[in-house]
Structures are given as structure tokens and as C-alpha cells.
Short mmCIF file of C-alpha atoms and ligand atoms in Angstrom, two decimals:
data_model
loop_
_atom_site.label_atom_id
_atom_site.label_comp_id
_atom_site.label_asym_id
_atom_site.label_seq_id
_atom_site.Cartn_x
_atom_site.Cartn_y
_atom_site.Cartn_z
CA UNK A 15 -10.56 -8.37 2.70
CA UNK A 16 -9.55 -6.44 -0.30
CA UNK A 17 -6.10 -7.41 -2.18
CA UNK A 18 -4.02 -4.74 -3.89
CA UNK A 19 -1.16 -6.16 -5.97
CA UNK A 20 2.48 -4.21 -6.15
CA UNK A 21 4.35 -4.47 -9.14
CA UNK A 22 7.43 -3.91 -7.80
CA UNK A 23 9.26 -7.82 -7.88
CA UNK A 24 7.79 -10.11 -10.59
CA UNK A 25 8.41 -12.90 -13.31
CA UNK A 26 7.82 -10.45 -16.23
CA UNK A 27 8.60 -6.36 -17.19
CA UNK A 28 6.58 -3.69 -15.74
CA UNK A 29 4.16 -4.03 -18.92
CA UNK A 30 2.99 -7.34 -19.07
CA UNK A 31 2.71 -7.31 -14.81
CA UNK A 32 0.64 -4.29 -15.11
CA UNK A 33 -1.45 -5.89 -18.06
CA UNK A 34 -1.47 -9.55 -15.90
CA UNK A 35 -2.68 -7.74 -12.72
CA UNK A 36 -6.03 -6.26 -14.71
CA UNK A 37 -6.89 -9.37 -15.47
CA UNK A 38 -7.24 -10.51 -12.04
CA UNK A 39 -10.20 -10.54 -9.44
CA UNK A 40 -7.81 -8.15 -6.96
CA UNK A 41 -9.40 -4.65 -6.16
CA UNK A 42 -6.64 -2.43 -6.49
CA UNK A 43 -2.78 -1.94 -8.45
CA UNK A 44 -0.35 -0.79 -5.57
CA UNK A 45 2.08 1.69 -7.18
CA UNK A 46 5.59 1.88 -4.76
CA UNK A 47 8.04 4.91 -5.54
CA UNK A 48 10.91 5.43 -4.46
CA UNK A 49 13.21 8.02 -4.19
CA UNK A 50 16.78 6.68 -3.30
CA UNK A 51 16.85 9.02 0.22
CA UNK A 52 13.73 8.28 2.25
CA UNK A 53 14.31 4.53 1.26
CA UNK A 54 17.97 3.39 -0.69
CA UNK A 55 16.54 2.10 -3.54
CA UNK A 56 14.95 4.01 -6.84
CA UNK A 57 12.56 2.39 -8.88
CA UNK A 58 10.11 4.61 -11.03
CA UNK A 59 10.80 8.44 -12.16
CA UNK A 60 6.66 9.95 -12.22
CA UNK A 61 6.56 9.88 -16.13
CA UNK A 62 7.86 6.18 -15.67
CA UNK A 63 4.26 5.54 -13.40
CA UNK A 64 2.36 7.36 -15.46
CA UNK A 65 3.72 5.46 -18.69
CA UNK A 66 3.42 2.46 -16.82
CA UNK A 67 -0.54 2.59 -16.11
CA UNK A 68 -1.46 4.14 -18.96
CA UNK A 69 -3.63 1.25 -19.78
CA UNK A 70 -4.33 0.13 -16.87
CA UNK A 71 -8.32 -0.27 -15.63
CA UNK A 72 -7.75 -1.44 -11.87
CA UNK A 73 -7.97 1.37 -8.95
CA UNK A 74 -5.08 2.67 -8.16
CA UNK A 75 -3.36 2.73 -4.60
CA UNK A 76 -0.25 4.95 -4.59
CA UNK A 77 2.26 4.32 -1.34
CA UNK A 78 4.97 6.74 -1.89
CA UNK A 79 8.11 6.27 0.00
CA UNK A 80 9.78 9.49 -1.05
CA UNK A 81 10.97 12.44 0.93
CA UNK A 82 8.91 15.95 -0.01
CA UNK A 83 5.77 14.20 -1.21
CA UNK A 84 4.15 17.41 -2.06
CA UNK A 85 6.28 17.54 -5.23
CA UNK A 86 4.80 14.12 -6.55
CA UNK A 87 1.10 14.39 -5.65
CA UNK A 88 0.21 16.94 -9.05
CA UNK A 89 1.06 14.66 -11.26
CA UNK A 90 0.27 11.17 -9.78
CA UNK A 91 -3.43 12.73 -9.31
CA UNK A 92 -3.56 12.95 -13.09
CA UNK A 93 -3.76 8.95 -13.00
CA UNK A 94 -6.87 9.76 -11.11
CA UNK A 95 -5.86 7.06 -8.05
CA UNK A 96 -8.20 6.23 -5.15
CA UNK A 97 -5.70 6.62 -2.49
CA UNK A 98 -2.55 8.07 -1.98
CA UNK A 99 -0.47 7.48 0.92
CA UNK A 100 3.00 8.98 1.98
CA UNK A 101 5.09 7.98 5.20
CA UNK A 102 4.86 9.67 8.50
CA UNK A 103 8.61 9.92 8.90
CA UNK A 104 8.94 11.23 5.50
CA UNK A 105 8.12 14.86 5.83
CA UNK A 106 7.28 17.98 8.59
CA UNK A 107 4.26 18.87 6.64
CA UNK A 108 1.59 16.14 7.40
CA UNK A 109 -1.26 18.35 7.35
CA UNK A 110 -0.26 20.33 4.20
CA UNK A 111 0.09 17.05 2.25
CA UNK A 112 -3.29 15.44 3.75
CA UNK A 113 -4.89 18.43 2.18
CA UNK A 114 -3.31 18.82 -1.14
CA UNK A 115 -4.22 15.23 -1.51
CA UNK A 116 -7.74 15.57 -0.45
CA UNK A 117 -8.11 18.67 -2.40
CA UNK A 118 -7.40 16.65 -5.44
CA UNK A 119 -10.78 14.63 -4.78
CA UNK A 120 -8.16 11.44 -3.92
CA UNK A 121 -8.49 9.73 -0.28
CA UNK A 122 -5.27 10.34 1.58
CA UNK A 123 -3.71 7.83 3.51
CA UNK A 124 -0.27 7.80 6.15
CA UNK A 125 1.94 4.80 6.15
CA UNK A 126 4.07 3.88 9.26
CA UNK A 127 7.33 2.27 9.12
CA UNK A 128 7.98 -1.23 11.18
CA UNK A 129 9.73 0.64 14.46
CA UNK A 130 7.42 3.75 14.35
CA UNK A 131 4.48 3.80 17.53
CA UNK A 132 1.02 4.12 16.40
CA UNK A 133 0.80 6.69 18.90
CA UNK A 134 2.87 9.00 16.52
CA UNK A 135 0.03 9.15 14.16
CA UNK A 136 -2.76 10.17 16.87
CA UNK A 137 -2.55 13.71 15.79
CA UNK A 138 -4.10 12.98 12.30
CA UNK A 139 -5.71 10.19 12.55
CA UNK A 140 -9.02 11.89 11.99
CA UNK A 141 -8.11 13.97 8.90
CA UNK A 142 -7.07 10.45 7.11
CA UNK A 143 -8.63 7.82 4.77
CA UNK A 144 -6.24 5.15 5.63
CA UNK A 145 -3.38 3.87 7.55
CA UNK A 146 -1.07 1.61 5.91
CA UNK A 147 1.00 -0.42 8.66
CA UNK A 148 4.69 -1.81 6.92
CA UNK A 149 5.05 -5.24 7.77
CA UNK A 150 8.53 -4.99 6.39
CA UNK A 151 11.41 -2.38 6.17
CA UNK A 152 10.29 -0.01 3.15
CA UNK A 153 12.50 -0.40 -0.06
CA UNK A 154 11.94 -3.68 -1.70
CA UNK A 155 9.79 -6.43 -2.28
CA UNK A 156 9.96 -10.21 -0.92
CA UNK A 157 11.31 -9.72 2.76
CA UNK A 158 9.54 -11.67 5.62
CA UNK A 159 6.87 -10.79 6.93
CA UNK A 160 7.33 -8.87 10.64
CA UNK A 161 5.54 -10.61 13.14
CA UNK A 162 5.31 -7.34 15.63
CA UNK A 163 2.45 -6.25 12.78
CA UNK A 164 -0.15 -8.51 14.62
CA UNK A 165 0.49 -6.41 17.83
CA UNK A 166 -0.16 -3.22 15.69
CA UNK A 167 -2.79 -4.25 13.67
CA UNK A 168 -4.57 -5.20 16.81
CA UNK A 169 -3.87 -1.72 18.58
CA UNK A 170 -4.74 0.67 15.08
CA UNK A 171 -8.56 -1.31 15.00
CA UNK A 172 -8.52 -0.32 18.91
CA UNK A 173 -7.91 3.23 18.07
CA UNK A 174 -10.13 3.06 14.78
CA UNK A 175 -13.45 1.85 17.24
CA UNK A 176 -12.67 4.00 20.28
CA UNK A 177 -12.66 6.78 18.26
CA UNK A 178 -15.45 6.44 16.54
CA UNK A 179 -12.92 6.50 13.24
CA UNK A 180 -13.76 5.26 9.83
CA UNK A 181 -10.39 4.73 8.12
CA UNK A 182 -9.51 1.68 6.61
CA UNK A 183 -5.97 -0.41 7.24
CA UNK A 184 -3.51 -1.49 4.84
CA UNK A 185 -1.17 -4.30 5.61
CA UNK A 186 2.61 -4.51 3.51
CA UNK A 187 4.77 -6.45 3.32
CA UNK A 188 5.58 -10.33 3.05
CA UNK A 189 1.99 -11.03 2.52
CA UNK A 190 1.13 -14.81 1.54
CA UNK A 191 -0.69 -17.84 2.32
CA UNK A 192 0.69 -18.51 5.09
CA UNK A 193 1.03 -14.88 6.91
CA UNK A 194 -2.17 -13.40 5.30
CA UNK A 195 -4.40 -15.13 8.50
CA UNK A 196 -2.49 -13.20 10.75
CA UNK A 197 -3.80 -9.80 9.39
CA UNK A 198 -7.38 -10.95 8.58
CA UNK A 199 -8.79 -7.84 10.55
CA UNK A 200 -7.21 -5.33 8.34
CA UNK A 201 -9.52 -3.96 4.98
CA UNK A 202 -6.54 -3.98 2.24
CA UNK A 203 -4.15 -6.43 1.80
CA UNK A 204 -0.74 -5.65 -0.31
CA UNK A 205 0.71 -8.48 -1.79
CA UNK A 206 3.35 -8.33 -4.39
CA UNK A 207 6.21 -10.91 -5.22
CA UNK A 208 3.61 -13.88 -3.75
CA UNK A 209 1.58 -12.93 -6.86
CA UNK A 210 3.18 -11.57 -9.21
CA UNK A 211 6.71 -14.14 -9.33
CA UNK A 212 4.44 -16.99 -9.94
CA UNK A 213 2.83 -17.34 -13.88
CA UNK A 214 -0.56 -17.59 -12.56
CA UNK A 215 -1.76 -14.47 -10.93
CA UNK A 216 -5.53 -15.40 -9.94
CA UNK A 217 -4.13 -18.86 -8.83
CA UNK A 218 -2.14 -16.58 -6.18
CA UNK A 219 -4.72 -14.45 -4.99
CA UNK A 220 -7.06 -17.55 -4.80
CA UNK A 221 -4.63 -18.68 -2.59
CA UNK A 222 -4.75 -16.25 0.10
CA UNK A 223 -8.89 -15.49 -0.19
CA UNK A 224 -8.65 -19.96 0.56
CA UNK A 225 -6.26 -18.79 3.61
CA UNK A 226 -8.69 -16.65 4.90
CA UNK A 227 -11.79 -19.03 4.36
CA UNK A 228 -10.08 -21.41 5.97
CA UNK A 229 -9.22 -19.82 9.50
CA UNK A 230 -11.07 -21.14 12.45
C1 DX5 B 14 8.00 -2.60 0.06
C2 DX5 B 14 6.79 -2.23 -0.73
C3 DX5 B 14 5.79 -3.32 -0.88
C4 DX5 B 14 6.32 -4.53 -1.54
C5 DX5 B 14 5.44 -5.70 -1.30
O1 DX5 B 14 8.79 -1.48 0.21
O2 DX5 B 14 6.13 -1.14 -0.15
O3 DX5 B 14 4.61 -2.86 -1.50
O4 DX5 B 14 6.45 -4.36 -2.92
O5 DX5 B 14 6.06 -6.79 -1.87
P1 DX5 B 14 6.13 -8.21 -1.16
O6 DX5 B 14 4.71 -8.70 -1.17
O7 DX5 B 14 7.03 -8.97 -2.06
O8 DX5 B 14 6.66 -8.01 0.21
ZN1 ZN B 15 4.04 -0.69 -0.91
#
């Protein structure tokens, strides 16, 4: 399993996070925005992400919980990100997003809120890159993992095989030791204040690659 590491909730500013994260083994920086309507909080204007990885070297996985997230996509693609993914109950214009994204040469991926049915995203679900499943309420970091995620994990790699599908799945949300085993079927892992409100990063993410060596 891949880990991805947000920067939203940690010991130290945005800087030295972003700078701690590269030096870790992880395969991807998760970037959240918000807007303050699709979730309540705001965190980053665009020129604020932008600033913020301008020397950073990881891949970059976007998950933008923002209404209209057509207007963002221009400029995030100029940080040249591997995926970007925006929330199915965000916007009306699914299709028109997947493509502007994809147009941009960046993989396009849908996220899914806790009490949204998988069978919502049916319709696209060939014309994406990846599914990221919530495993907490969107809006801020270091809330408990949901346990119905296991349940939906279980039905999205269902889907994924029946269909023939390629996509990969994210997991978000209250990821540590101790819950990482129960996604160990998804590809990406997000894991944010587990990692980054401890000093030692790689310690962390040792942590939950030992948590999945060690299930039975
Ligand atoms: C929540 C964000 C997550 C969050 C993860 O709205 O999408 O990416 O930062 O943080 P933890 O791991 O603390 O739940
Ligand atoms: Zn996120």
C-alpha cells in the first residue's frame, strides 16, 4: 500500500511539514482545500498551495473539498500533481471536471463523503483514475476513523473487479496503526495528524507499513 501524507494538522508550520514530509519514504503529499461552503472550515487560498510546495519533490495528490472545482483546477495543474480529486456532492458538472482534469495530462479522481452510496458514483466510474472513500466527515484532520469504511471499501474493490475497472482507492481519514489493517485492500493510504503531530515522521509511517506486515 502506498501512503500519502496531509499537511493539514501537525507539530510544526506548513513549511517545515512540507520540507519534513520529503524527507520521508511516503509516495505522495496530500494537499486538502477548503473552501468554507462545501466543508465549514478554510484552510489554503491557491497562491497559499502553490507557495506552500514550491519546493517540494514528492507527487502530489490534490483532494479538493470546494464547491465549483472547475475554478481551481488551472492553477493547481501548474504544480504539475498526479491526481486530482474533487467530491461527488460538490458540483452538477462531474463529467466537465473529469475532463478538464484529464485534459491537463493529471489523473482525475472522485471522492465520496461518509453517508454517500457507492452506487452514486456508478455513472463515472469508468471515466476515473481513482476513488477516494472519506473515512471521516470532510473538514479537518484527527477525527476517528468510521468503521462503515470497511463495508465500502469491500463493495468499491467488488465494483472495481466486476467491471473489469482499473482505478485505484484512496482511504481518509483517521488513518493509524491501529485502523490502517482494516483498509489493507485499498492502493493509497492518507494519513495526516498520525504522522505529521509526532517529531519523527518515518518513525510514523514505519508504524503503519509494521501494521500491515503484521496482519494474519
Ligand atoms: C479531512 C482531510 C484529511 C485529513 C486527514 O477533511 O481530507 O486528509 O487531513 O487527517 P487525519 O489523518 O488526521 O484524519
Ligand atoms: Zn484529504
Amino acid at each position: 500500500m502506498q501512503i500519502s501524507v496531509s499537511y493539514l494538522s501537525s507539530l510544526y508550520d506548513k513549511e517545515k511539514t512540507i520540507e519534513l514530509i520529503n524527507k520521508t519514504d511516503a509516495q505522495y503529499i496530500h494537499v486538502d482545500l477548503m473552501d468554507g461552503g462545501f466543508v465549514s472550515h478554510k484552510n489554503f487560498t491557491i497562491n497559499e498551495v502553490l507557495d506552500n510546495l514550491k519546493d517540494n519533490k514528492k507527487p502530489i495528490d490534490i483532494h479538493l473539498m470546494v464547491f465549483d472545482p472547475i475554478i481551481y483546477i488551472e492553477k493547481l495543474a501548474t504544480l504539475k500533481p498526479e491526481y486530482i480529486t474533487f467530491h461527488l456532492e460538490a458540483t452538477k458538472d462531474i463529467i466537465k471536471t473529469i475532463e478538464l482534469i484529464k485534459n491537463l495530462g493529471i489523473k482525475a479522481g472522485i471522492a465520496l463523503n461518509p453517508e454517500t452510496n457507492i452506487m452514486e458514483l456508478m455513472p463515472y466510474i469508468s471515466f476515473i483514475d481513482l476513488v477516494l472513500v472519506m473515512s471521516v466527515a470532510p473538514g479537518e484532520g484527527g477525527q476517528k476513523f468510521l468503521e462503515g469504511t470497511k463495508e465500502k471499501l469491500k463493495d468499491l474493490i467488488a465494483i472495481r473487479k466486476s467491471n473489469n475497472l482499473k482505478f485505484k482507492i484512496e482511504v481518509d481519514g483517521g488513518i493509524n496503526k491501529d485502523t490502517i489493517p482494516f483498509i489493507k485492500d485499498a492502493d493509497i493510504a492518507v494519513s495526516g495528524s498520525y504522522i505529521c503531530k509526532n517529531a519523527d515522521y518515518q518513525l510514523m509511517i514505519d508504524n503503519l507499513k509494521s501494521a500491515l506486515n503484521n496482519i494474519d
